[in-house]
PDB file of C-alpha atoms in Angstrom:
ATOM      1  CA  UNK A  65       0.000   0.000   0.000  1.00  0.00           C
ATOM      2  CA  UNK A  66       1.079   3.582  -0.654  1.00  0.00           C
ATOM      3  CA  UNK A  67       0.483   6.762   1.348  1.00  0.00           C
ATOM      4  CA  UNK A  68       0.305  10.026  -0.574  1.00  0.00           C
ATOM      5  CA  UNK A  69       0.130  13.517   0.893  1.00  0.00           C
ATOM      6  CA  UNK A  70      -0.827  16.598  -1.107  1.00  0.00           C
ATOM      7  CA  UNK A  71       0.112  19.733   0.853  1.00  0.00           C
ATOM      8  CA  UNK A  72      -1.916  22.644  -0.493  1.00  0.00           C
ATOM      9  CA  UNK A  73      -2.095  26.293   0.434  1.00  0.00           C
ATOM     10  CA  UNK A  74      -5.184  25.693   2.580  1.00  0.00           C
ATOM     11  CA  UNK A  75      -5.678  21.912   2.883  1.00  0.00           C
ATOM     12  CA  UNK A  76      -3.449  18.878   3.344  1.00  0.00           C
ATOM     13  CA  UNK A  77      -4.945  15.823   1.651  1.00  0.00           C
ATOM     14  CA  UNK A  78      -3.694  12.350   2.627  1.00  0.00           C
ATOM     15  CA  UNK A  79      -4.728   9.155   0.854  1.00  0.00           C
ATOM     16  CA  UNK A  80      -3.848   5.482   1.097  1.00  0.00           C
ATOM     17  CA  UNK A  81      -3.982   3.755  -2.281  1.00  0.00           C
ATOM     18  CA  UNK A  82      -3.310   0.276  -3.603  1.00  0.00           C
ATOM     19  CA  UNK A  83      -0.795  -0.532  -6.329  1.00  0.00           C
ATOM     20  CA  UNK A  84      -3.322   0.406  -9.039  1.00  0.00           C
ATOM     21  CA  UNK A  85      -3.902   3.856  -7.521  1.00  0.00           C
ATOM     22  CA  UNK A  86      -7.360   3.042  -6.140  1.00  0.00           C
ATOM     23  CA  UNK A  87      -8.067   5.147  -3.041  1.00  0.00           C
ATOM     24  CA  UNK A  88      -8.680   3.057   0.093  1.00  0.00           C
ATOM     25  CA  UNK A  89      -8.921   5.949   2.544  1.00  0.00           C
ATOM     26  CA  UNK A  90      -8.669   9.727   2.546  1.00  0.00           C
ATOM     27  CA  UNK A  91      -8.376  12.432   5.187  1.00  0.00           C
ATOM     28  CA  UNK A  92      -7.996  16.208   4.879  1.00  0.00           C
ATOM     29  CA  UNK A  93      -6.859  18.813   7.398  1.00  0.00           C
ATOM     30  CA  UNK A  94      -6.001  22.542   7.270  1.00  0.00           C
ATOM     31  CA  UNK A  95      -2.358  22.936   6.214  1.00  0.00           C
ATOM     32  CA  UNK A  96      -1.420  25.678   8.666  1.00  0.00           C
ATOM     33  CA  UNK A  97       1.307  28.254   8.180  1.00  0.00           C
ATOM     34  CA  UNK A  98       5.017  27.799   8.741  1.00  0.00           C
ATOM     35  CA  UNK A  99       7.213  24.720   8.564  1.00  0.00           C
ATOM     36  CA  UNK A 100       6.268  23.226  11.937  1.00  0.00           C
ATOM     37  CA  UNK A 101       2.526  23.540  11.294  1.00  0.00           C
ATOM     38  CA  UNK A 102       2.825  22.124   7.770  1.00  0.00           C
ATOM     39  CA  UNK A 103       4.755  19.060   8.954  1.00  0.00           C
ATOM     40  CA  UNK A 104       2.360  18.520  11.885  1.00  0.00           C
ATOM     41  CA  UNK A 105      -0.671  18.621   9.569  1.00  0.00           C
ATOM     42  CA  UNK A 106       0.946  16.161   7.157  1.00  0.00           C
ATOM     43  CA  UNK A 107       1.728  13.737   9.979  1.00  0.00           C
ATOM     44  CA  UNK A 108      -1.743  13.945  11.520  1.00  0.00           C
ATOM     45  CA  UNK A 109      -3.595  13.554   8.210  1.00  0.00           C
ATOM     46  CA  UNK A 110      -1.352  10.578   7.392  1.00  0.00           C
ATOM     47  CA  UNK A 111      -1.984   8.862  10.717  1.00  0.00           C
ATOM     48  CA  UNK A 112      -5.744   9.160  10.348  1.00  0.00           C
ATOM     49  CA  UNK A 113      -5.717   8.001   6.701  1.00  0.00           C
ATOM     50  CA  UNK A 114      -3.682   4.919   7.682  1.00  0.00           C
ATOM     51  CA  UNK A 115      -5.994   4.157  10.609  1.00  0.00           C
ATOM     52  CA  UNK A 116      -8.998   4.358   8.293  1.00  0.00           C
ATOM     53  CA  UNK A 117      -7.317   1.990   5.816  1.00  0.00           C
ATOM     54  CA  UNK A 118      -6.330  -0.425   8.576  1.00  0.00           C
ATOM     55  CA  UNK A 119      -2.591  -0.255   7.879  1.00  0.00           C
ATOM     56  CA  UNK A 120       0.388   0.590  10.071  1.00  0.00           C
ATOM     57  CA  UNK A 121       2.869   3.368   9.183  1.00  0.00           C
ATOM     58  CA  UNK A 122       5.565   0.763   8.496  1.00  0.00           C
ATOM     59  CA  UNK A 123       3.287  -0.971   5.962  1.00  0.00           C
ATOM     60  CA  UNK A 124       3.100   1.929   3.490  1.00  0.00           C
ATOM     61  CA  UNK A 125       5.506   3.765   1.232  1.00  0.00           C
ATOM     62  CA  UNK A 126       5.233   7.556   1.460  1.00  0.00           C
ATOM     63  CA  UNK A 127       5.227  10.346  -1.118  1.00  0.00           C
ATOM     64  CA  UNK A 128       4.537  14.046  -0.644  1.00  0.00           C
ATOM     65  CA  UNK A 129       3.612  16.790  -3.096  1.00  0.00           C
ATOM     66  CA  UNK A 130       4.117  20.397  -2.023  1.00  0.00           C
ATOM     67  CA  UNK A 131       4.219  23.900  -3.446  1.00  0.00           C
ATOM     68  CA  UNK A 132       7.622  25.483  -3.826  1.00  0.00           C
ATOM     69  CA  UNK A 133      10.992  24.369  -5.100  1.00  0.00           C
ATOM     70  CA  UNK A 134      12.023  20.878  -4.003  1.00  0.00           C
ATOM     71  CA  UNK A 135      15.622  19.633  -3.933  1.00  0.00           C
ATOM     72  CA  UNK A 136      16.495  16.398  -2.093  1.00  0.00           C
ATOM     73  CA  UNK A 137      13.433  16.673   0.120  1.00  0.00           C
ATOM     74  CA  UNK A 138      14.111  20.298   1.061  1.00  0.00           C
ATOM     75  CA  UNK A 139      11.285  22.722   0.201  1.00  0.00           C
ATOM     76  CA  UNK A 140      12.028  26.380  -0.504  1.00  0.00           C
ATOM     77  CA  UNK A 141       9.920  29.404  -1.378  1.00  0.00           C
ATOM     78  CA  UNK A 142       6.514  27.861  -0.636  1.00  0.00           C
ATOM     79  CA  UNK A 143       5.129  31.323   0.038  1.00  0.00           C
ATOM     80  CA  UNK A 144       1.464  30.318   0.308  1.00  0.00           C
ATOM     81  CA  UNK A 145       2.468  28.020   3.192  1.00  0.00           C
ATOM     82  CA  UNK A 146       4.565  30.647   4.927  1.00  0.00           C
ATOM     83  CA  UNK A 147       7.631  28.486   4.304  1.00  0.00           C
ATOM     84  CA  UNK A 148      10.941  29.976   3.212  1.00  0.00           C
ATOM     85  CA  UNK A 149      12.863  26.734   3.728  1.00  0.00           C
ATOM     86  CA  UNK A 150      12.095  23.440   5.468  1.00  0.00           C
ATOM     87  CA  UNK A 151      13.706  20.016   5.197  1.00  0.00           C
ATOM     88  CA  UNK A 152      10.330  18.384   4.754  1.00  0.00           C
ATOM     89  CA  UNK A 153      11.669  14.886   4.151  1.00  0.00           C
ATOM     90  CA  UNK A 154      13.794  14.904   7.306  1.00  0.00           C
ATOM     91  CA  UNK A 155      11.111  16.500   9.491  1.00  0.00           C
ATOM     92  CA  UNK A 156       8.453  14.049   8.307  1.00  0.00           C
ATOM     93  CA  UNK A 157      10.806  11.100   8.791  1.00  0.00           C
ATOM     94  CA  UNK A 158      11.455  12.148  12.389  1.00  0.00           C
ATOM     95  CA  UNK A 159       7.745  11.938  13.165  1.00  0.00           C
ATOM     96  CA  UNK A 160       6.840   8.941  10.989  1.00  0.00           C
ATOM     97  CA  UNK A 161       9.810   6.614  10.760  1.00  0.00           C
ATOM     98  CA  UNK A 162       9.860   6.247   6.976  1.00  0.00           C
ATOM     99  CA  UNK A 163      11.532   8.761   4.673  1.00  0.00           C
ATOM    100  CA  UNK A 164       9.146  10.099   2.014  1.00  0.00           C
ATOM    101  CA  UNK A 165       9.793  10.939  -1.603  1.00  0.00           C
ATOM    102  CA  UNK A 166       9.031  14.657  -2.024  1.00  0.00           C
ATOM    103  CA  UNK A 167       8.303  16.560  -5.232  1.00  0.00           C
ATOM    104  CA  UNK A 168       6.548  19.662  -6.484  1.00  0.00           C
ATOM    105  CA  UNK A 169       2.753  19.442  -6.299  1.00  0.00           C
ATOM    106  CA  UNK A 170       2.189  19.926 -10.032  1.00  0.00           C
ATOM    107  CA  UNK A 171       4.651  17.137 -10.853  1.00  0.00           C
ATOM    108  CA  UNK A 172       2.897  14.654  -8.585  1.00  0.00           C
ATOM    109  CA  UNK A 173      -0.498  15.723  -9.941  1.00  0.00           C
ATOM    110  CA  UNK A 174       0.770  14.950 -13.438  1.00  0.00           C
ATOM    111  CA  UNK A 175       1.863  11.508 -12.284  1.00  0.00           C
ATOM    112  CA  UNK A 176      -1.537  10.948 -10.648  1.00  0.00           C
ATOM    113  CA  UNK A 177      -3.395  11.951 -13.794  1.00  0.00           C
ATOM    114  CA  UNK A 178      -1.215   9.616 -15.852  1.00  0.00           C
ATOM    115  CA  UNK A 179      -1.800   6.673 -13.492  1.00  0.00           C
ATOM    116  CA  UNK A 180      -5.561   7.278 -13.433  1.00  0.00           C
ATOM    117  CA  UNK A 181      -5.676   7.318 -17.240  1.00  0.00           C
ATOM    118  CA  UNK A 182      -4.555   3.680 -17.097  1.00  0.00           C
ATOM    119  CA  UNK A 183      -1.196   2.095 -17.741  1.00  0.00           C
ATOM    120  CA  UNK A 184      -0.503   2.034 -21.453  1.00  0.00           C
ATOM    121  CA  UNK A 185      -3.257   4.548 -22.289  1.00  0.00           C
ATOM    122  CA  UNK A 186      -0.675   7.248 -23.011  1.00  0.00           C
ATOM    123  CA  UNK A 187       3.038   7.355 -23.640  1.00  0.00           C
ATOM    124  CA  UNK A 188       3.040  10.977 -22.551  1.00  0.00           C
ATOM    125  CA  UNK A 189       0.798  13.464 -20.798  1.00  0.00           C
ATOM    126  CA  UNK A 190       0.835  17.074 -19.673  1.00  0.00           C
ATOM    127  CA  UNK A 191      -1.136  18.029 -16.570  1.00  0.00           C
ATOM    128  CA  UNK A 192      -1.985  21.719 -16.812  1.00  0.00           C
ATOM    129  CA  UNK A 193      -2.757  23.236 -13.420  1.00  0.00           C
ATOM    130  CA  UNK A 194      -4.908  26.366 -13.595  1.00  0.00           C
ATOM    131  CA  UNK A 195      -5.046  27.554 -10.003  1.00  0.00           C
ATOM    132  CA  UNK A 196      -3.720  30.607  -8.215  1.00  0.00           C
ATOM    133  CA  UNK A 197      -0.796  30.245 -10.613  1.00  0.00           C
ATOM    134  CA  UNK A 198      -0.282  28.342 -13.848  1.00  0.00           C
ATOM    135  CA  UNK A 199       2.175  25.549 -14.563  1.00  0.00           C
ATOM    136  CA  UNK A 200       2.304  22.148 -16.227  1.00  0.00           C
ATOM    137  CA  UNK A 201       3.571  18.824 -14.959  1.00  0.00           C
ATOM    138  CA  UNK A 202       4.972  16.510 -17.609  1.00  0.00           C
ATOM    139  CA  UNK A 203       5.004  12.714 -17.806  1.00  0.00           C
ATOM    140  CA  UNK A 204       7.082  11.419 -20.701  1.00  0.00           C
ATOM    141  CA  UNK A 205       7.475   7.698 -21.244  1.00  0.00           C
ATOM    142  CA  UNK A 206       5.856   7.017 -17.871  1.00  0.00           C
ATOM    143  CA  UNK A 207       8.331   9.201 -15.944  1.00  0.00           C
ATOM    144  CA  UNK A 208       7.989  12.736 -14.608  1.00  0.00           C
ATOM    145  CA  UNK A 209      10.166  15.100 -16.646  1.00  0.00           C
ATOM    146  CA  UNK A 210      11.624  17.836 -14.437  1.00  0.00           C
ATOM    147  CA  UNK A 211      14.229  19.323 -16.765  1.00  0.00           C
ATOM    148  CA  UNK A 212      17.840  20.338 -16.162  1.00  0.00           C
ATOM    149  CA  UNK A 213      17.002  22.752 -13.338  1.00  0.00           C
ATOM    150  CA  UNK A 214      13.540  21.640 -12.309  1.00  0.00           C
ATOM    151  CA  UNK A 215      11.817  24.284 -14.418  1.00  0.00           C
ATOM    152  CA  UNK A 216      10.179  22.005 -16.999  1.00  0.00           C
ATOM    153  CA  UNK A 217       6.529  22.953 -17.455  1.00  0.00           C
ATOM    154  CA  UNK A 218       6.792  26.501 -16.093  1.00  0.00           C
ATOM    155  CA  UNK A 219       4.922  27.774 -19.120  1.00  0.00           C
ATOM    156  CA  UNK A 220       3.097  30.478 -17.163  1.00  0.00           C
ATOM    157  CA  UNK A 221       6.064  32.733 -17.908  1.00  0.00           C
ATOM    158  CA  UNK A 222       5.672  32.391 -21.684  1.00  0.00           C
ATOM    159  CA  UNK A 223       4.437  35.656 -23.185  1.00  0.00           C
ATOM    160  CA  UNK A 224       1.803  35.365 -25.888  1.00  0.00           C
ATOM    161  CA  UNK A 225       1.277  39.103 -26.368  1.00  0.00           C
ATOM    162  CA  UNK A 226       4.078  41.692 -25.931  1.00  0.00           C
ATOM    163  CA  UNK A 227       1.387  44.362 -25.618  1.00  0.00           C
ATOM    164  CA  UNK A 228      -0.682  42.403 -23.087  1.00  0.00           C
ATOM    165  CA  UNK A 229      -1.231  43.125 -19.385  1.00  0.00           C
ATOM    166  CA  UNK A 230       1.907  43.009 -17.238  1.00  0.00           C
ATOM    167  CA  UNK A 231       1.976  40.110 -14.785  1.00  0.00           C
ATOM    168  CA  UNK A 232       3.466  39.690 -11.332  1.00  0.00           C
ATOM    169  CA  UNK A 233       6.728  38.485 -12.915  1.00  0.00           C
ATOM    170  CA  UNK A 234       7.058  41.822 -14.739  1.00  0.00           C
ATOM    171  CA  UNK A 235       6.454  40.313 -18.176  1.00  0.00           C
ATOM    172  CA  UNK A 236       3.628  41.433 -20.487  1.00  0.00           C
ATOM    173  CA  UNK A 237       1.023  39.035 -21.838  1.00  0.00           C
ATOM    174  CA  UNK A 238       2.153  35.969 -19.879  1.00  0.00           C
ATOM    175  CA  UNK A 239       0.060  32.809 -19.870  1.00  0.00           C
ATOM    176  CA  UNK A 240      -0.212  32.916 -16.065  1.00  0.00           C
ATOM    177  CA  UNK A 241      -1.590  36.451 -16.262  1.00  0.00           C
ATOM    178  CA  UNK A 242      -4.164  35.321 -18.819  1.00  0.00           C
ATOM    179  CA  UNK A 243      -5.345  32.022 -17.367  1.00  0.00           C
ATOM    180  CA  UNK A 244      -4.826  31.808 -13.594  1.00  0.00           C
ATOM    181  CA  UNK A 245      -6.799  33.017 -10.601  1.00  0.00           C
ATOM    182  CA  UNK A 246      -4.110  35.522  -9.619  1.00  0.00           C
ATOM    183  CA  UNK A 247      -3.917  36.727 -13.213  1.00  0.00           C
ATOM    184  CA  UNK A 248      -7.652  37.381 -13.397  1.00  0.00           C
ATOM    185  CA  UNK A 249      -7.517  39.304 -10.117  1.00  0.00           C
ATOM    186  CA  UNK A 250      -4.492  41.308 -11.252  1.00  0.00           C
ATOM    187  CA  UNK A 251      -6.273  42.346 -14.443  1.00  0.00           C
ATOM    188  CA  UNK A 252      -9.512  43.125 -12.589  1.00  0.00           C
ATOM    189  CA  UNK A 253      -7.688  45.307 -10.065  1.00  0.00           C
ATOM    190  CA  UNK A 254     -10.426  45.327  -7.411  1.00  0.00           C
ATOM    191  CA  UNK A 255      -9.034  44.864  -3.911  1.00  0.00           C
ATOM    192  CA  UNK A 256     -10.339  41.747  -2.191  1.00  0.00           C
ATOM    193  CA  UNK A 257     -11.912  40.357  -5.354  1.00  0.00           C
ATOM    194  CA  UNK A 258     -11.431  36.772  -6.543  1.00  0.00           C
ATOM    195  CA  UNK A 259     -11.369  35.131  -9.940  1.00  0.00           C
ATOM    196  CA  UNK A 260     -14.949  34.015  -9.328  1.00  0.00           C
ATOM    197  CA  UNK A 261     -15.938  37.682  -8.963  1.00  0.00           C
ATOM    198  CA  UNK A 262     -14.523  38.413 -12.412  1.00  0.00           C
ATOM    199  CA  UNK A 263     -16.468  35.531 -13.928  1.00  0.00           C
ATOM    200  CA  UNK A 264     -19.658  36.650 -12.169  1.00  0.00           C
ATOM    201  CA  UNK A 265     -19.189  40.192 -13.456  1.00  0.00           C
ATOM    202  CA  UNK A 266     -18.705  38.893 -16.990  1.00  0.00           C
ATOM    203  CA  UNK A 267     -21.885  36.829 -16.734  1.00  0.00           C
ATOM    204  CA  UNK A 268     -23.700  39.959 -15.543  1.00  0.00           C
ATOM    205  CA  UNK A 269     -22.621  41.801 -18.688  1.00  0.00           C
ATOM    206  CA  UNK A 270     -19.570  43.783 -17.570  1.00  0.00           C
ATOM    207  CA  UNK A 271     -17.566  44.455 -20.753  1.00  0.00           C
ATOM    208  CA  UNK A 272     -14.128  44.619 -19.088  1.00  0.00           C
ATOM    209  CA  UNK A 273     -14.747  41.400 -17.172  1.00  0.00           C
ATOM    210  CA  UNK A 274     -15.868  39.759 -20.408  1.00  0.00           C
ATOM    211  CA  UNK A 275     -12.602  40.813 -22.030  1.00  0.00           C
ATOM    212  CA  UNK A 276     -10.618  39.300 -19.145  1.00  0.00           C
ATOM    213  CA  UNK A 277     -12.533  36.027 -19.453  1.00  0.00           C
ATOM    214  CA  UNK A 278     -11.936  35.953 -23.202  1.00  0.00           C
ATOM    215  CA  UNK A 279      -8.221  36.292 -22.465  1.00  0.00           C
ATOM    216  CA  UNK A 280      -8.510  33.261 -20.159  1.00  0.00           C
ATOM    217  CA  UNK A 281      -9.962  31.214 -23.019  1.00  0.00           C
ATOM    218  CA  UNK A 282      -7.110  32.367 -25.233  1.00  0.00           C
ATOM    219  CA  UNK A 283      -4.583  31.604 -22.495  1.00  0.00           C
ATOM    220  CA  UNK A 284      -5.829  28.040 -22.018  1.00  0.00           C
ATOM    221  CA  UNK A 285      -5.883  27.429 -25.764  1.00  0.00           C
ATOM    222  CA  UNK A 286      -2.345  28.802 -26.029  1.00  0.00           C
ATOM    223  CA  UNK A 287      -1.158  26.510 -23.227  1.00  0.00           C
ATOM    224  CA  UNK A 288      -2.487  23.470 -25.075  1.00  0.00           C
ATOM    225  CA  UNK A 289      -0.898  24.658 -28.310  1.00  0.00           C
ATOM    226  CA  UNK A 290       2.493  25.233 -26.634  1.00  0.00           C
ATOM    227  CA  UNK A 291       2.489  21.859 -24.867  1.00  0.00           C
ATOM    228  CA  UNK A 292       1.530  19.890 -27.976  1.00  0.00           C
ATOM    229  CA  UNK A 293       3.865  21.762 -30.322  1.00  0.00           C
ATOM    230  CA  UNK A 294       6.881  21.460 -28.009  1.00  0.00           C
ATOM    231  CA  UNK A 295       6.373  17.919 -26.672  1.00  0.00           C
ATOM    232  CA  UNK A 296       3.624  16.380 -28.824  1.00  0.00           C
ATOM    233  CA  UNK A 297       2.043  14.851 -25.711  1.00  0.00           C
ATOM    234  CA  UNK A 298      -0.803  12.423 -26.203  1.00  0.00           C
ATOM    235  CA  UNK A 299      -3.112  14.429 -23.947  1.00  0.00           C
ATOM    236  CA  UNK A 300      -3.301  17.677 -21.992  1.00  0.00           C
ATOM    237  CA  UNK A 301      -5.319  17.168 -18.806  1.00  0.00           C
ATOM    238  CA  UNK A 302      -6.600  20.421 -17.310  1.00  0.00           C
ATOM    239  CA  UNK A 303      -7.041  20.678 -13.542  1.00  0.00           C
ATOM    240  CA  UNK A 304      -6.832  23.194 -10.730  1.00  0.00           C
ATOM    241  CA  UNK A 305      -9.263  25.567  -9.084  1.00  0.00           C
ATOM    242  CA  UNK A 306     -10.181  27.436 -12.245  1.00  0.00           C
ATOM    243  CA  UNK A 307     -11.807  24.318 -13.667  1.00  0.00           C
ATOM    244  CA  UNK A 308     -14.648  25.008 -11.218  1.00  0.00           C
ATOM    245  CA  UNK A 309     -15.591  27.614 -13.839  1.00  0.00           C
ATOM    246  CA  UNK A 310     -17.112  24.622 -15.617  1.00  0.00           C
ATOM    247  CA  UNK A 311     -17.621  23.844 -19.269  1.00  0.00           C
ATOM    248  CA  UNK A 312     -17.568  27.522 -20.295  1.00  0.00           C
ATOM    249  CA  UNK A 313     -13.793  27.629 -19.845  1.00  0.00           C
ATOM    250  CA  UNK A 314     -13.200  24.484 -21.885  1.00  0.00           C
ATOM    251  CA  UNK A 315     -15.740  25.484 -24.526  1.00  0.00           C
ATOM    252  CA  UNK A 316     -14.156  28.924 -24.890  1.00  0.00           C
ATOM    253  CA  UNK A 317     -10.702  27.401 -25.376  1.00  0.00           C
ATOM    254  CA  UNK A 318     -12.088  24.810 -27.783  1.00  0.00           C
ATOM    255  CA  UNK A 319     -13.584  27.537 -29.980  1.00  0.00           C
ATOM    256  CA  UNK A 320     -10.165  29.180 -30.284  1.00  0.00           C
ATOM    257  CA  UNK A 321      -8.343  25.910 -30.950  1.00  0.00           C
ATOM    258  CA  UNK A 322     -10.872  25.007 -33.631  1.00  0.00           C
ATOM    259  CA  UNK A 323     -10.573  28.471 -35.200  1.00  0.00           C
ATOM    260  CA  UNK A 324      -6.804  28.034 -35.451  1.00  0.00           C
ATOM    261  CA  UNK A 325      -7.331  24.597 -36.993  1.00  0.00           C
ATOM    262  CA  UNK A 326      -9.704  26.073 -39.571  1.00  0.00           C
ATOM    263  CA  UNK A 327      -6.966  28.375 -40.874  1.00  0.00           C
ATOM    264  CA  UNK A 328      -3.961  26.046 -40.508  1.00  0.00           C
ATOM    265  CA  UNK A 329      -3.932  22.548 -42.031  1.00  0.00           C
ATOM    266  CA  UNK A 330      -0.907  21.722 -39.873  1.00  0.00           C
ATOM    267  CA  UNK A 331      -2.674  22.645 -36.617  1.00  0.00           C
ATOM    268  CA  UNK A 332      -5.790  20.847 -37.849  1.00  0.00           C
ATOM    269  CA  UNK A 333      -3.718  17.676 -38.263  1.00  0.00           C
ATOM    270  CA  UNK A 334      -2.686  17.848 -34.585  1.00  0.00           C
ATOM    271  CA  UNK A 335      -6.304  17.737 -33.330  1.00  0.00           C
ATOM    272  CA  UNK A 336      -5.534  20.116 -30.469  1.00  0.00           C
ATOM    273  CA  UNK A 337      -9.031  20.423 -29.048  1.00  0.00           C
ATOM    274  CA  UNK A 338      -9.488  16.632 -28.998  1.00  0.00           C
ATOM    275  CA  UNK A 339      -6.280  16.262 -26.977  1.00  0.00           C
ATOM    276  CA  UNK A 340      -7.531  18.530 -24.160  1.00  0.00           C
ATOM    277  CA  UNK A 341      -9.530  17.051 -21.266  1.00  0.00           C
ATOM    278  CA  UNK A 342     -10.813  18.546 -18.021  1.00  0.00           C
ATOM    279  CA  UNK A 343     -10.104  16.578 -14.848  1.00  0.00           C
ATOM    280  CA  UNK A 344     -13.009  15.899 -12.520  1.00  0.00           C
ATOM    281  CA  UNK A 345     -12.859  18.272  -9.550  1.00  0.00           C
ATOM    282  CA  UNK A 346     -13.348  15.666  -6.801  1.00  0.00           C
ATOM    283  CA  UNK A 347     -10.421  13.438  -7.820  1.00  0.00           C
ATOM    284  CA  UNK A 348      -7.444  13.798  -5.393  1.00  0.00           C
ATOM    285  CA  UNK A 349      -5.042  13.560  -8.301  1.00  0.00           C
ATOM    286  CA  UNK A 350      -2.048  15.146  -6.555  1.00  0.00           C
ATOM    287  CA  UNK A 351      -2.344  12.932  -3.469  1.00  0.00           C
ATOM    288  CA  UNK A 352      -2.661   9.839  -5.674  1.00  0.00           C
ATOM    289  CA  UNK A 353       0.386  10.925  -7.674  1.00  0.00           C
ATOM    290  CA  UNK A 354       2.348  11.489  -4.464  1.00  0.00           C
ATOM    291  CA  UNK A 355       1.430   7.987  -3.316  1.00  0.00           C
ATOM    292  CA  UNK A 356       2.623   6.477  -6.569  1.00  0.00           C
ATOM    293  CA  UNK A 357       5.832   8.536  -6.403  1.00  0.00           C
ATOM    294  CA  UNK A 358       6.504   7.068  -2.979  1.00  0.00           C
ATOM    295  CA  UNK A 359       5.853   3.633  -4.440  1.00  0.00           C
ATOM    296  CA  UNK A 360       8.625   4.063  -6.980  1.00  0.00           C
ATOM    297  CA  UNK A 361       6.654   5.408  -9.941  1.00  0.00           C
ATOM    298  CA  UNK A 362       7.656   8.607 -11.698  1.00  0.00           C
TER     299      UNK A 362
END
C-alpha cells in the first residue's frame, strides 16, 4: 500500500492507495502556516488516513507533493504556506519513521493523472494546473520530466502578447496572467476580489470582465498549443481551481483551438481540441500521484 500527501495552500490531503492507484482511505486537514505547522498537519492527516485503511505506518511507502521548489526533500519558497525553507523529508521522517519521496505538487499531480488514465493509455501526458498560478507537470514515457534545473513545465512565464497586461513576474502578456486566478484578479484590479468575482461580473454583462474572461480562453488554448507543439504529448489534462468555472472555460478554449485549426492545415492535423480534457474536480489527483511517487513510480 502507498500513502500520498498533497500539501496545499489551505488543505493537506492524505490518501492510502493500492498498487493500481485506487483510493482506500482519505483524510484532509487545514495545512497551517510555517514549517512546523505544515509538517504537523501532514503527519496527523497521514496517521488518520492509515488508521482508516487499517494499515500501520511501516506498511506503506510515502510520497509528498508540495508547493515550492524541491531539492532532495528540502522545500524552498513555498510562500502560500509561509515556508521559506524546510527540510520536509527529514522532518516528516522524524515523526513517521519512513523517509518520504518529495516533489513539487504539479509534478505529482501529473503523475496521478497519468496513473488514473490507465497504464498504457498514453506514452506521454501534460497536466496543466490552472489555479492561483499556472504551470504544467509533464510525464514522458511514464516518468515525470523535471528538466535540467527543475523548471520544466513553467509555461506560465511564456508571453503570448508583448502588448498584453503586465503580470506579477514583470512580463507582459504571460500565460499565467491570462489564465490563472491571480492573473484574473491582477487584471480586474479590485481589492479583495477573486477570480470568481470576475467571472460573475462577466456573466452579468460587464464588458471589461468579459474581455478578461476571453483572455482566459485564449490563455488556455495557447497553453495546449504550446504543450503539444513542443512535446507532442498524447493528452493535456486540465485541472486546478479554475476548472470550477465549468464547461464555459473548456468550450471557450475549444472555440479558439478550432478556429486556429480552420486556418492552418498543420494545426488541424494535430487535433488540439481533442487532446484537451478537463479533470473531474473531486479526484485527489495530486495525493494519488504522491502515493505512486513514494511507491517508486515517476
